[in-house]
PDB file of C-alpha atoms in Angstrom:
ATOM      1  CA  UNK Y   1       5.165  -0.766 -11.099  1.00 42.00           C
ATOM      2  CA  UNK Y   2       6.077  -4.540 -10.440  1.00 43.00           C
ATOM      3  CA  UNK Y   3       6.255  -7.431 -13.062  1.00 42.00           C
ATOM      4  CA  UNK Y   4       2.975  -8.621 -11.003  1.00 43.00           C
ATOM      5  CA  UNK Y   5       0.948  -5.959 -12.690  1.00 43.00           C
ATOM      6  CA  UNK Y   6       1.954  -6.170 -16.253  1.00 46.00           C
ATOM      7  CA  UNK Y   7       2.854 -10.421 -16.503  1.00 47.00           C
ATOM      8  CA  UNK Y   8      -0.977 -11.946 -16.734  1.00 48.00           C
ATOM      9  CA  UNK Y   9      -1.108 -10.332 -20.127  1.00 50.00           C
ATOM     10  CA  UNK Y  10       2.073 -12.025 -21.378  1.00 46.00           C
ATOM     11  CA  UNK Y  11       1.342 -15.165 -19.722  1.00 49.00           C
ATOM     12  CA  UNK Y  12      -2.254 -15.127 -21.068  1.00 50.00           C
ATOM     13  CA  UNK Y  13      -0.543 -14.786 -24.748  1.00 49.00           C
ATOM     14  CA  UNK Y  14       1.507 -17.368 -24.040  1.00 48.00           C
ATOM     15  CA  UNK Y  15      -1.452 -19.486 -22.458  1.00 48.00           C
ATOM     16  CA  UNK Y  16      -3.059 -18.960 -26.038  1.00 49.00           C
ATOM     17  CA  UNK Y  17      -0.382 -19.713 -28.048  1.00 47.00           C
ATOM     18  CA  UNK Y  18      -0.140 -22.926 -25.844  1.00 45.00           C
ATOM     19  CA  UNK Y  19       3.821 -22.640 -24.746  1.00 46.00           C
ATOM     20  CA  UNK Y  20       2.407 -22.310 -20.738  1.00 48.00           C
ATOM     21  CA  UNK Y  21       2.187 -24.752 -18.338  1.00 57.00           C
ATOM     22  CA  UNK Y  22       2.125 -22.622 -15.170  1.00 56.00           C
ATOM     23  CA  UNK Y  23       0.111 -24.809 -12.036  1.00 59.00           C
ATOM     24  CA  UNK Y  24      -2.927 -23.454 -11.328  1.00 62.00           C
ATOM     25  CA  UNK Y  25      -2.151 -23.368  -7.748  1.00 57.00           C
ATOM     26  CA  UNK Y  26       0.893 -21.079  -9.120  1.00 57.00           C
ATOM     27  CA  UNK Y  27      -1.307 -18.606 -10.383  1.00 60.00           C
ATOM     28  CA  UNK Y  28      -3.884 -18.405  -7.370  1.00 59.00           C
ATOM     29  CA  UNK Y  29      -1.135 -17.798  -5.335  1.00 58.00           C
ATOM     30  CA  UNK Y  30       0.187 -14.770  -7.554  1.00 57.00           C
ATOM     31  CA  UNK Y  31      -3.717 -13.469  -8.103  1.00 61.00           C
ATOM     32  CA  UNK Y  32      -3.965  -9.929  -6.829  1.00 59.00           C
ATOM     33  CA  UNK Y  33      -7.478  -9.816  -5.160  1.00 59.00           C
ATOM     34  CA  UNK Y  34      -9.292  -6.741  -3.013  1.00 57.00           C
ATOM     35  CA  UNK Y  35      -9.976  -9.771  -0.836  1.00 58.00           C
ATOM     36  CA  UNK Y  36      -6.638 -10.996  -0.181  1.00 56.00           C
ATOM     37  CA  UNK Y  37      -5.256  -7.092   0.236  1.00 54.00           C
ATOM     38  CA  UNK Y  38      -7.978  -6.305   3.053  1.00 55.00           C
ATOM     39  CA  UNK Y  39      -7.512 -10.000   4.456  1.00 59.00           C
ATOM     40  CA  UNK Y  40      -4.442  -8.563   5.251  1.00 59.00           C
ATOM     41  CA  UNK Y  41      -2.180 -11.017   2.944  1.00 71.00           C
ATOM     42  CA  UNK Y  42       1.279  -9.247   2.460  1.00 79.00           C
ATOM     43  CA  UNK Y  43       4.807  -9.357   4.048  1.00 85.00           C
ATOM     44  CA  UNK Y  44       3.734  -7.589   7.312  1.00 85.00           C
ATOM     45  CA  UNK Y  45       2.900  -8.833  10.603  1.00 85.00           C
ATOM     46  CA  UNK Y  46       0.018  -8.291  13.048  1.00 86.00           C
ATOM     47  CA  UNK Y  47       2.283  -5.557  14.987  1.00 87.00           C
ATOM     48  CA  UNK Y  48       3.437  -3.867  11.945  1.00 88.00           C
ATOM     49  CA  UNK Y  49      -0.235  -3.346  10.628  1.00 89.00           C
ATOM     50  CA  UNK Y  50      -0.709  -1.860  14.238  1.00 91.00           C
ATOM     51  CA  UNK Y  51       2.263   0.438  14.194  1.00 93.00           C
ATOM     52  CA  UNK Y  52       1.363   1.827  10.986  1.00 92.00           C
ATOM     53  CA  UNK Y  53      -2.522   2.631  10.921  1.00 92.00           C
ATOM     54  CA  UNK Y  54      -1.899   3.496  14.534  1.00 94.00           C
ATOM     55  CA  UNK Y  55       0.996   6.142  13.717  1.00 94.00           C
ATOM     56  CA  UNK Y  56      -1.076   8.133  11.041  1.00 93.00           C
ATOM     57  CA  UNK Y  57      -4.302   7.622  13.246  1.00 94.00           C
ATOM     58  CA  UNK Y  58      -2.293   9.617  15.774  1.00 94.00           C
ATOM     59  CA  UNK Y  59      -0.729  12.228  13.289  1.00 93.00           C
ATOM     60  CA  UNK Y  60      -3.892  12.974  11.364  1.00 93.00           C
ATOM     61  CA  UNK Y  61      -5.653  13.758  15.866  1.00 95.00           C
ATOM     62  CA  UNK Y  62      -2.098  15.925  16.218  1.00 94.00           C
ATOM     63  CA  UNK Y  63      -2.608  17.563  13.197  1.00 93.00           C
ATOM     64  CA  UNK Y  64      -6.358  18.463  13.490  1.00 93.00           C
ATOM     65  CA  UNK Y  65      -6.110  19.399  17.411  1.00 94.00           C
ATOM     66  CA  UNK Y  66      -2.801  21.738  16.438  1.00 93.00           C
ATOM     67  CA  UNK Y  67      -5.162  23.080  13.843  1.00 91.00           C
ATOM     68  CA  UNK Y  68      -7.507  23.666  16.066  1.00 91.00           C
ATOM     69  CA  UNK Y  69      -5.774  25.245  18.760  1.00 91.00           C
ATOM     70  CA  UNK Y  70      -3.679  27.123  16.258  1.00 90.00           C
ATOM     71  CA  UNK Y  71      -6.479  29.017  14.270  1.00 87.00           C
ATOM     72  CA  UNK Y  72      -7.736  30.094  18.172  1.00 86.00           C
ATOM     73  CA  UNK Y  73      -5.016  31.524  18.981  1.00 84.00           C
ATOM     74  CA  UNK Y  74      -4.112  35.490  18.530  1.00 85.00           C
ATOM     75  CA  UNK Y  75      -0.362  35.080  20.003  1.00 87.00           C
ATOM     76  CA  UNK Y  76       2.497  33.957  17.503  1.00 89.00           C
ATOM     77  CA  UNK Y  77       4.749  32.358  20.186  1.00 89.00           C
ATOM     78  CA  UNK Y  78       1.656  29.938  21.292  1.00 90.00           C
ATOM     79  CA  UNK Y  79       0.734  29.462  17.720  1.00 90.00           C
ATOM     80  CA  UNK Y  80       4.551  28.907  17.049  1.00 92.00           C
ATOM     81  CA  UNK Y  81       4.270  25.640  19.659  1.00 92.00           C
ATOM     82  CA  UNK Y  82       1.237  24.461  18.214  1.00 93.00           C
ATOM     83  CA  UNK Y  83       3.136  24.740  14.782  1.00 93.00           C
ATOM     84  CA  UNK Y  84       6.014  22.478  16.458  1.00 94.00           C
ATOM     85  CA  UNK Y  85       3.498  20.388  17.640  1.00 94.00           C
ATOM     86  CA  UNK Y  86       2.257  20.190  14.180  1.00 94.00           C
ATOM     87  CA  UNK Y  87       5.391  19.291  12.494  1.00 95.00           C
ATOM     88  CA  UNK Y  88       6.054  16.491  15.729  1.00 95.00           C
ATOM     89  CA  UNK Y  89       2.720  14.961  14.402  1.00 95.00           C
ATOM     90  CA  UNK Y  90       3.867  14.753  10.777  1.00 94.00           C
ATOM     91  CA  UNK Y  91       7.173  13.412  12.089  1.00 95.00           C
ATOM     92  CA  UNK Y  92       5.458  10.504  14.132  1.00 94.00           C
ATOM     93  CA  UNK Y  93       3.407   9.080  11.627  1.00 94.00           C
ATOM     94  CA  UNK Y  94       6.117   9.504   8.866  1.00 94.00           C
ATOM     95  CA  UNK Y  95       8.465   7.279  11.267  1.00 95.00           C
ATOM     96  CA  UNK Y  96       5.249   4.652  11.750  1.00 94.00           C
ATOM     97  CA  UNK Y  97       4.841   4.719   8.261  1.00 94.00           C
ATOM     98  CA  UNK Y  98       8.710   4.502   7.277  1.00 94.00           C
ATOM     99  CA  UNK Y  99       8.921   1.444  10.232  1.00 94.00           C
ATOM    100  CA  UNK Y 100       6.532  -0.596   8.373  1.00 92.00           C
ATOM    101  CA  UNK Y 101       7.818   0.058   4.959  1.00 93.00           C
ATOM    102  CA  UNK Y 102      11.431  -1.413   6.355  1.00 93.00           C
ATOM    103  CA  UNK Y 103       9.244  -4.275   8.018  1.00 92.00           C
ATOM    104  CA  UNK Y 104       8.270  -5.568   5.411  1.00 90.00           C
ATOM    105  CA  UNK Y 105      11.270  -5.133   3.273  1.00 91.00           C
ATOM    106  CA  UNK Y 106      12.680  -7.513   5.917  1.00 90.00           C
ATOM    107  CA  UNK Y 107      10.072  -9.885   5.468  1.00 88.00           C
ATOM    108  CA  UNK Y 108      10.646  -9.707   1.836  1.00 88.00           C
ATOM    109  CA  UNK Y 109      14.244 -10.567   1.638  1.00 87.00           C
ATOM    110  CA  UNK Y 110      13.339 -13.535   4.242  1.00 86.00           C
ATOM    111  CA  UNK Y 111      11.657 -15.024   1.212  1.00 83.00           C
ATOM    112  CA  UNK Y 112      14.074 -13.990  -0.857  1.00 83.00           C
ATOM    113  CA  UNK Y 113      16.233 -16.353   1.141  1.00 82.00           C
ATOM    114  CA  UNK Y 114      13.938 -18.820   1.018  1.00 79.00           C
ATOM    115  CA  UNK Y 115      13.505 -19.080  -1.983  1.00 79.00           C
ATOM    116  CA  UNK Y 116      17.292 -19.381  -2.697  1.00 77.00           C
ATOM    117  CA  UNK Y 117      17.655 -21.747  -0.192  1.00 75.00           C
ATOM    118  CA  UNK Y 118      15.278 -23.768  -1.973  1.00 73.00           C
ATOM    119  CA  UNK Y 119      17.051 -23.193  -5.369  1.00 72.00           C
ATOM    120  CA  UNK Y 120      20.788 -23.171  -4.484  1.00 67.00           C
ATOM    121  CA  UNK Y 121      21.233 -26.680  -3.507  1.00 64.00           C
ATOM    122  CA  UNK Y 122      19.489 -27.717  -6.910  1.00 59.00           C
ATOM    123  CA  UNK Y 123      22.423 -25.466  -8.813  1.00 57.00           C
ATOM    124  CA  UNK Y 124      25.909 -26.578  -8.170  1.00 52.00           C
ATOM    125  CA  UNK Y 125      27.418 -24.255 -10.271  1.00 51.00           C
ATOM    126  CA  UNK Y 126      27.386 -21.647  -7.810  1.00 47.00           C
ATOM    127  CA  UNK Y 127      28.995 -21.383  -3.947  1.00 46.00           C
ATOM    128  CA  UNK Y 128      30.366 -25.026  -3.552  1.00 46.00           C
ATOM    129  CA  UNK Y 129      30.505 -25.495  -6.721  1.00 46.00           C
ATOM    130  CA  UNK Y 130      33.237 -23.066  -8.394  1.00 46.00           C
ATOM    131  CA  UNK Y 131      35.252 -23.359  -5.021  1.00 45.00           C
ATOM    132  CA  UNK Y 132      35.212 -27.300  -4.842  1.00 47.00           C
ATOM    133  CA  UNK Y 133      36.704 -27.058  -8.742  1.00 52.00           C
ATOM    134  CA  UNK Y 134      39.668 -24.563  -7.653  1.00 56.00           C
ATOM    135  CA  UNK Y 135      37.371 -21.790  -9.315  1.00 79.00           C
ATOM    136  CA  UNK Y 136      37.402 -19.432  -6.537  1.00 86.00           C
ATOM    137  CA  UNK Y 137      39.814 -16.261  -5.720  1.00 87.00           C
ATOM    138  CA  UNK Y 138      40.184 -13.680  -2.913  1.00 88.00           C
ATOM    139  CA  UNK Y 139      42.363 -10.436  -2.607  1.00 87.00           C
ATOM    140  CA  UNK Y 140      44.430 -10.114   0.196  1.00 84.00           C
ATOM    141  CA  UNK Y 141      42.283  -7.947   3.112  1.00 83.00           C
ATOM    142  CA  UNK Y 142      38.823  -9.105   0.736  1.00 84.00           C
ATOM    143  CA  UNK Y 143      36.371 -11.256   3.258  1.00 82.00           C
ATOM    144  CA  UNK Y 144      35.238 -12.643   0.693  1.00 84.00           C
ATOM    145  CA  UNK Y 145      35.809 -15.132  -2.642  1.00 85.00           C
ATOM    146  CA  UNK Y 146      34.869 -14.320  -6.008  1.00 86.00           C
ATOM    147  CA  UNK Y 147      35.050 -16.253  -9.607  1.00 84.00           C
ATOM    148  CA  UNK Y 148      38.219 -15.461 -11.296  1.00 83.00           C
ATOM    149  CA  UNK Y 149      35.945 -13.508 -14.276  1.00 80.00           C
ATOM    150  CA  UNK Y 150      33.958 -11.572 -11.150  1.00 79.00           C
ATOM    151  CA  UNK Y 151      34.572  -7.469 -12.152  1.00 75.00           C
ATOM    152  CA  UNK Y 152      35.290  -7.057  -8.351  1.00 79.00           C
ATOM    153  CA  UNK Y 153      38.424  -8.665  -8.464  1.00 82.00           C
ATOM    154  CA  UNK Y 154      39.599  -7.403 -12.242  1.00 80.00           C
ATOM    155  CA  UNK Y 155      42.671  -6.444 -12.247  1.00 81.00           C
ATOM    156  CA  UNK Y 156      43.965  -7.082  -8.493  1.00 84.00           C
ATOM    157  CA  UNK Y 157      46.957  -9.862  -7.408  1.00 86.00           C
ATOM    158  CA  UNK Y 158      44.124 -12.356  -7.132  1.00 87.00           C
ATOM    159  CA  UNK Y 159      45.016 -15.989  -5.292  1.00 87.00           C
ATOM    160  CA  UNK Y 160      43.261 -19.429  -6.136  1.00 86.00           C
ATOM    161  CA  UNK Y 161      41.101 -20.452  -3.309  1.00 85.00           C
ATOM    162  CA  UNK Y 162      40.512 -24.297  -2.493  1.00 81.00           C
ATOM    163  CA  UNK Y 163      37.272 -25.339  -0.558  1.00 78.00           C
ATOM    164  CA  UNK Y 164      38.910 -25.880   2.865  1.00 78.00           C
ATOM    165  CA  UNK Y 165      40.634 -22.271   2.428  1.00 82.00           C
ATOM    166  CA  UNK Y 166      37.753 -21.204   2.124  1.00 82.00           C
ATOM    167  CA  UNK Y 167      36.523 -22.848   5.176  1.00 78.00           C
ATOM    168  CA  UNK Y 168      39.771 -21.989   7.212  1.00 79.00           C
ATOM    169  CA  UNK Y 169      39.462 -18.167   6.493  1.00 83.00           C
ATOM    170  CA  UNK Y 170      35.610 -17.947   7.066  1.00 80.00           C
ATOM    171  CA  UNK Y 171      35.421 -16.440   3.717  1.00 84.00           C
ATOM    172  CA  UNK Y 172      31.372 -15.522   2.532  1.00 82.00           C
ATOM    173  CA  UNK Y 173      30.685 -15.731  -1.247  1.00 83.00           C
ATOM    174  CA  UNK Y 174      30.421 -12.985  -3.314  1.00 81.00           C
ATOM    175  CA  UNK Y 175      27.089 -11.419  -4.015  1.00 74.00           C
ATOM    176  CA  UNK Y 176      27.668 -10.177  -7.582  1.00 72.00           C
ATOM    177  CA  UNK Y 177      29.092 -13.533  -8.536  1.00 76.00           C
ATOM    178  CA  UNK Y 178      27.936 -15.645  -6.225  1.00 67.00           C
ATOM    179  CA  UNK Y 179      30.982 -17.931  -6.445  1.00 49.00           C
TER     180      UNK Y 179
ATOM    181  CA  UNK A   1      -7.980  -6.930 -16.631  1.00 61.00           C
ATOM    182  CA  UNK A   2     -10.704  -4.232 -17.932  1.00 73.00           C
ATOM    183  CA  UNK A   3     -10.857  -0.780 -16.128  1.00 76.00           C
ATOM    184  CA  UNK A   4     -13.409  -1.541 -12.935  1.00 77.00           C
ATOM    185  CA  UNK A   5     -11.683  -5.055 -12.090  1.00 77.00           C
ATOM    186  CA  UNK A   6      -7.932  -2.910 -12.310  1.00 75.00           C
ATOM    187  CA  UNK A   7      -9.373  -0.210  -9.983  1.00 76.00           C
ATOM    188  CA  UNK A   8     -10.684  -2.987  -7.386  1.00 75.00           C
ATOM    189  CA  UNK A   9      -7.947  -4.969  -7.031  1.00 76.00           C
ATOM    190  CA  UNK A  10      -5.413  -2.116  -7.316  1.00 82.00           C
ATOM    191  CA  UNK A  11      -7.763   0.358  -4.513  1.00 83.00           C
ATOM    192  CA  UNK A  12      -3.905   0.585  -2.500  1.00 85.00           C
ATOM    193  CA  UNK A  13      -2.248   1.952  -5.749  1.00 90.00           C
ATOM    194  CA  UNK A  14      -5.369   4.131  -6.298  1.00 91.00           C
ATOM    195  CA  UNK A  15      -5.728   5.477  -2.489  1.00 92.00           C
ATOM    196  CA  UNK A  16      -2.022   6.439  -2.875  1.00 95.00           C
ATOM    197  CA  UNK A  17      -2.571   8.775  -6.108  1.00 95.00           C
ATOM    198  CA  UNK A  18      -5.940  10.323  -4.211  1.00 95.00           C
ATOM    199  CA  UNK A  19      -3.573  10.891  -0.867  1.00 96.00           C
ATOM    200  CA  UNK A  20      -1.027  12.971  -2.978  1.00 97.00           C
ATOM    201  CA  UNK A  21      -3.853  14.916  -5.596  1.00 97.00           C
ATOM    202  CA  UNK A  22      -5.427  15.797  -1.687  1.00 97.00           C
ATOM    203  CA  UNK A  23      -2.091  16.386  -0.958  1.00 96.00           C
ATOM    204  CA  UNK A  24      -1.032  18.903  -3.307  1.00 97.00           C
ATOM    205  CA  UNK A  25      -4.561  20.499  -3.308  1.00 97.00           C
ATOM    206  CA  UNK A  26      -4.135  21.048   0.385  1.00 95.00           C
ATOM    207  CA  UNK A  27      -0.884  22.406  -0.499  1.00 96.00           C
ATOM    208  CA  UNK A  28      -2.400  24.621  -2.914  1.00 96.00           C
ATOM    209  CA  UNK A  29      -5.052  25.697  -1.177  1.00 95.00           C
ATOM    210  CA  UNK A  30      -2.404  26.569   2.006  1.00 94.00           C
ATOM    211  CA  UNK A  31      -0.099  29.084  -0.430  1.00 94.00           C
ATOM    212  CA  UNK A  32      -3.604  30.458  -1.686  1.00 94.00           C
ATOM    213  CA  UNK A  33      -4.361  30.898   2.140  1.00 92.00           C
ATOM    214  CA  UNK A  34      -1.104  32.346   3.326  1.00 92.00           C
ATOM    215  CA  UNK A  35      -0.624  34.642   0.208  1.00 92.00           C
ATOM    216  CA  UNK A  36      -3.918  36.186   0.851  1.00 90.00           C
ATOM    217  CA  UNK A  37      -2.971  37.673   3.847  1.00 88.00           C
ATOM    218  CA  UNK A  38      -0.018  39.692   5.484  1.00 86.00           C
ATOM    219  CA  UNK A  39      -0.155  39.002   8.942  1.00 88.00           C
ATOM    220  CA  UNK A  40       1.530  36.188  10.086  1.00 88.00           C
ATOM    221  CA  UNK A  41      -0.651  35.815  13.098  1.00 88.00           C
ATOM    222  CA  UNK A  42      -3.271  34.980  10.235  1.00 88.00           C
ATOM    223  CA  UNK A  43      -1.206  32.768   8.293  1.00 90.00           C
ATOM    224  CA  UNK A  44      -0.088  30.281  11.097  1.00 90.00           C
ATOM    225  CA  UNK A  45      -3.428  28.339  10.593  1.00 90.00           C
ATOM    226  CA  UNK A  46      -2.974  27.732   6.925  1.00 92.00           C
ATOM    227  CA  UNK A  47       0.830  26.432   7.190  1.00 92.00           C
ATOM    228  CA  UNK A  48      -0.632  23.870  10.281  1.00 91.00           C
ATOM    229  CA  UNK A  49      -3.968  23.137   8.098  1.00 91.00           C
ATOM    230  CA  UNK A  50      -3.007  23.094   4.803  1.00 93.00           C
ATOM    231  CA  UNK A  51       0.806  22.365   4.411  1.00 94.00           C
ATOM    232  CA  UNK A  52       1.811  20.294   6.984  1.00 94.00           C
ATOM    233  CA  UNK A  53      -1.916  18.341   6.421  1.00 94.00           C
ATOM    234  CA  UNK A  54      -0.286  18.338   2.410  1.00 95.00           C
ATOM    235  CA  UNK A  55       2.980  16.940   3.389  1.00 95.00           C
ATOM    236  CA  UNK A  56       1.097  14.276   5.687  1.00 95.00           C
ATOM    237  CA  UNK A  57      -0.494  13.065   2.355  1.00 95.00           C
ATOM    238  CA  UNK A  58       2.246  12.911   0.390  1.00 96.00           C
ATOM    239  CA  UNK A  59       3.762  10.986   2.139  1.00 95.00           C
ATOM    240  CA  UNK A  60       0.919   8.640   2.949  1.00 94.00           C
ATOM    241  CA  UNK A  61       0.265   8.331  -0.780  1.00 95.00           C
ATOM    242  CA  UNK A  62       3.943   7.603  -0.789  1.00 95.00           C
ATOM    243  CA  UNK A  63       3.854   4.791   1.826  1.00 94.00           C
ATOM    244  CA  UNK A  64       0.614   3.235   0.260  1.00 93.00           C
ATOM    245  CA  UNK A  65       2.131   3.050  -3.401  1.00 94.00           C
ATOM    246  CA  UNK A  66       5.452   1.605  -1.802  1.00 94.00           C
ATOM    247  CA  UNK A  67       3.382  -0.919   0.408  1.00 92.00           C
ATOM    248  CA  UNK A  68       1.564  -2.097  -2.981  1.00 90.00           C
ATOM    249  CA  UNK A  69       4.830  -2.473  -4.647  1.00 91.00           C
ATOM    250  CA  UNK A  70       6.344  -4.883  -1.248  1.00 90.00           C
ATOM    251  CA  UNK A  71       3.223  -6.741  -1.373  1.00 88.00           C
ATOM    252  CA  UNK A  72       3.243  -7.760  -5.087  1.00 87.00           C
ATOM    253  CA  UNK A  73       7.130  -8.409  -4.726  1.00 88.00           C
ATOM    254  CA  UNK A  74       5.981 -10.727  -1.943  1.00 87.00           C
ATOM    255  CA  UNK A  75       3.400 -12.459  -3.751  1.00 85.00           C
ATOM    256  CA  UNK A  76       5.447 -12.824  -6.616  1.00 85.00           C
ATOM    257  CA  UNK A  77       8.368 -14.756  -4.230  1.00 85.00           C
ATOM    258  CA  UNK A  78       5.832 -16.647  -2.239  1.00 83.00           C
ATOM    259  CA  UNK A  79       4.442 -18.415  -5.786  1.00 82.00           C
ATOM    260  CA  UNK A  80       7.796 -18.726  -6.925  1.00 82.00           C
ATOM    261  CA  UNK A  81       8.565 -20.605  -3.656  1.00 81.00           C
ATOM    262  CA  UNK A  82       5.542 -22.862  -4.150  1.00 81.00           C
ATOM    263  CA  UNK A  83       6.355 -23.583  -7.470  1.00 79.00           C
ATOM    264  CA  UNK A  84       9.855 -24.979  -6.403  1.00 78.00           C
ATOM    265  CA  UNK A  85       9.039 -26.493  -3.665  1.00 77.00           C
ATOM    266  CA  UNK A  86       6.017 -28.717  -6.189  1.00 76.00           C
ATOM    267  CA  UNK A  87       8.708 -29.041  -8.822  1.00 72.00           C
ATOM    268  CA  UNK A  88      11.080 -30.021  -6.120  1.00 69.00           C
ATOM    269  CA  UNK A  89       8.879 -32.990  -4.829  1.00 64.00           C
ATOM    270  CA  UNK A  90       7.852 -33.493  -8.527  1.00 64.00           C
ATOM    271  CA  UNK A  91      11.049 -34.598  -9.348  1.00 64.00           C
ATOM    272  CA  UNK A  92      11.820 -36.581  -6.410  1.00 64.00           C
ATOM    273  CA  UNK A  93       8.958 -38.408  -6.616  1.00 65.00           C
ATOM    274  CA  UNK A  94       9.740 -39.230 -10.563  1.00 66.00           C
ATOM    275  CA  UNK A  95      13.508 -40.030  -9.205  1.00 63.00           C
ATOM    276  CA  UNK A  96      12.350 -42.156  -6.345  1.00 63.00           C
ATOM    277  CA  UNK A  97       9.402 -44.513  -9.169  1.00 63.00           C
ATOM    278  CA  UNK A  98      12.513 -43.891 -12.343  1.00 60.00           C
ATOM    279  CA  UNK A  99      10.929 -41.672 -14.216  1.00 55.00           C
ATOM    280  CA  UNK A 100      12.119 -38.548 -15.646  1.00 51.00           C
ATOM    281  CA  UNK A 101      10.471 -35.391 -14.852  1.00 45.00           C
ATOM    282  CA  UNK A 102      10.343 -34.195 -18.407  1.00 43.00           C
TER     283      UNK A 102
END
């Protein structure tokens, strides 16, 4: 379970002990309402919504029609191709529901940028700033730079990076450092 | 949060532990179903009915409690978001008239 479902308690202590000063437009938007859930409020589209109620819509009719036809039937090789068409039912919605699961994992790391892109430019400690101050390294054959204490480049012939090597050799940041 | 305000606004969580109890009773009920009889012919209908309808659940349930756990991530990041973006202009706006923001 998420931080969402166990934080109201803490912040509600906190609230009472008077350290709290979270915006109440802050904690609308983090409110977990029925409402909102049905409203459809979440990190999926239209389309994905679609995909995925349509998917097990269609499994559960291939499942109940194979049923169907299957308890009917005397002959095991018909039965057997009712039985694939079974298991093709389960597949199909499992791939719907799998599709809209990834969805809106996309949708959440989008915010996740976001929300760093929003942040990052009000921290100069990371990206810019360790490679501006000469703080950055790379390993020969690495794509890209790391801070000198970064555990991915511990104990490798590191070089010191300057910003415009940086720039020359298209070099990304890290992501465990972010340097 | 007392019991009947958790079990409204958490009905995904809770559809997703009915989908895999129905799940595994279907399950259940399908070995009951096939072990009751010898002749395969006969227990075709209970591994279409009952476990392949079982495995359908289980992974529904799966999906739903996985969906629940996206969409409070989501809400989480989108208040965080808003909360940076109002401190953002907060401060800005205190830069801009001289004032510091704390």
């Amino acid at each position: 379970m998420t931080t969402a479902v166990r934080e109201p308690r803490a912040r509600r202590a906190e609230t009472r002990a008077g350290t709290a000063r979270v915006p109440a437009y802050v904690l609308a938007s983090q409110r977990r309402t029925r409402r909102a859930v049905l409203r459809g409020e979440g990190p999926w589209r239209r389309p994905d919504r679609l995909i995925a109620v349509g998917g097990c819509l269609l499994g559960l009719a291939g499942l109940v029609v194979c049923s169907w036809a299957a308890a009917g039937e005397v002959d095991l090789s018909t039965q057997l191709r009712w039985l694939l068409g079974g298991i093709v039912s389960v597949a199909v919605s499992s791939l719907c529901l799998a599709y809209s699961l990834m969805s809106g994992l996309r949708t959440l790391r989008i915010e996740v940028a976001r929300v760093l892109g929003t942040v990052q430019p009000a921290w100069p400690t990371t990206r810019a700033g360790a490679a501006g101050s000469g703080r950055a390294v790379t390993v020969t054959g690495m794509r890209r730079h790391h801070h000198p204490d970064c555990p991915l480049v511990a104990g490798k012939q590191v070089r010191e990076l300057t910003a415009a090597d940086i720039a020359d050799e298209g070099l990304r940041p890290c992501g465990a450092c972010a340097s | 949060m007392d019991v009947m305000t958790a079990l409204r606004t958490h009905w995904d969580r809770l559809a997703a532990i009915a989908s895999v109890i129905v799940g595994l009773v279907s399950l259940l009920l399908g070995y009951i179903g096939v072990s009751g009889t010898e002749y395969v012919v006969k227990q075709m209908p209970y591994i279409i009915a009952n476990g392949l309808f079982g495995l359908f659940m289980l992974g529904l349930g799966t999906a739903l409690w996985l969906s629940a756990d996206l969409r409070d991530e989501w809400r989480e990041l989108r208040a965080l978001r808003i909360a940076v973006n109002e401190h953002g202009i907060a401060a800005r706006t205190a830069d801009a008239e001289g004032h510091p923001t704390r």
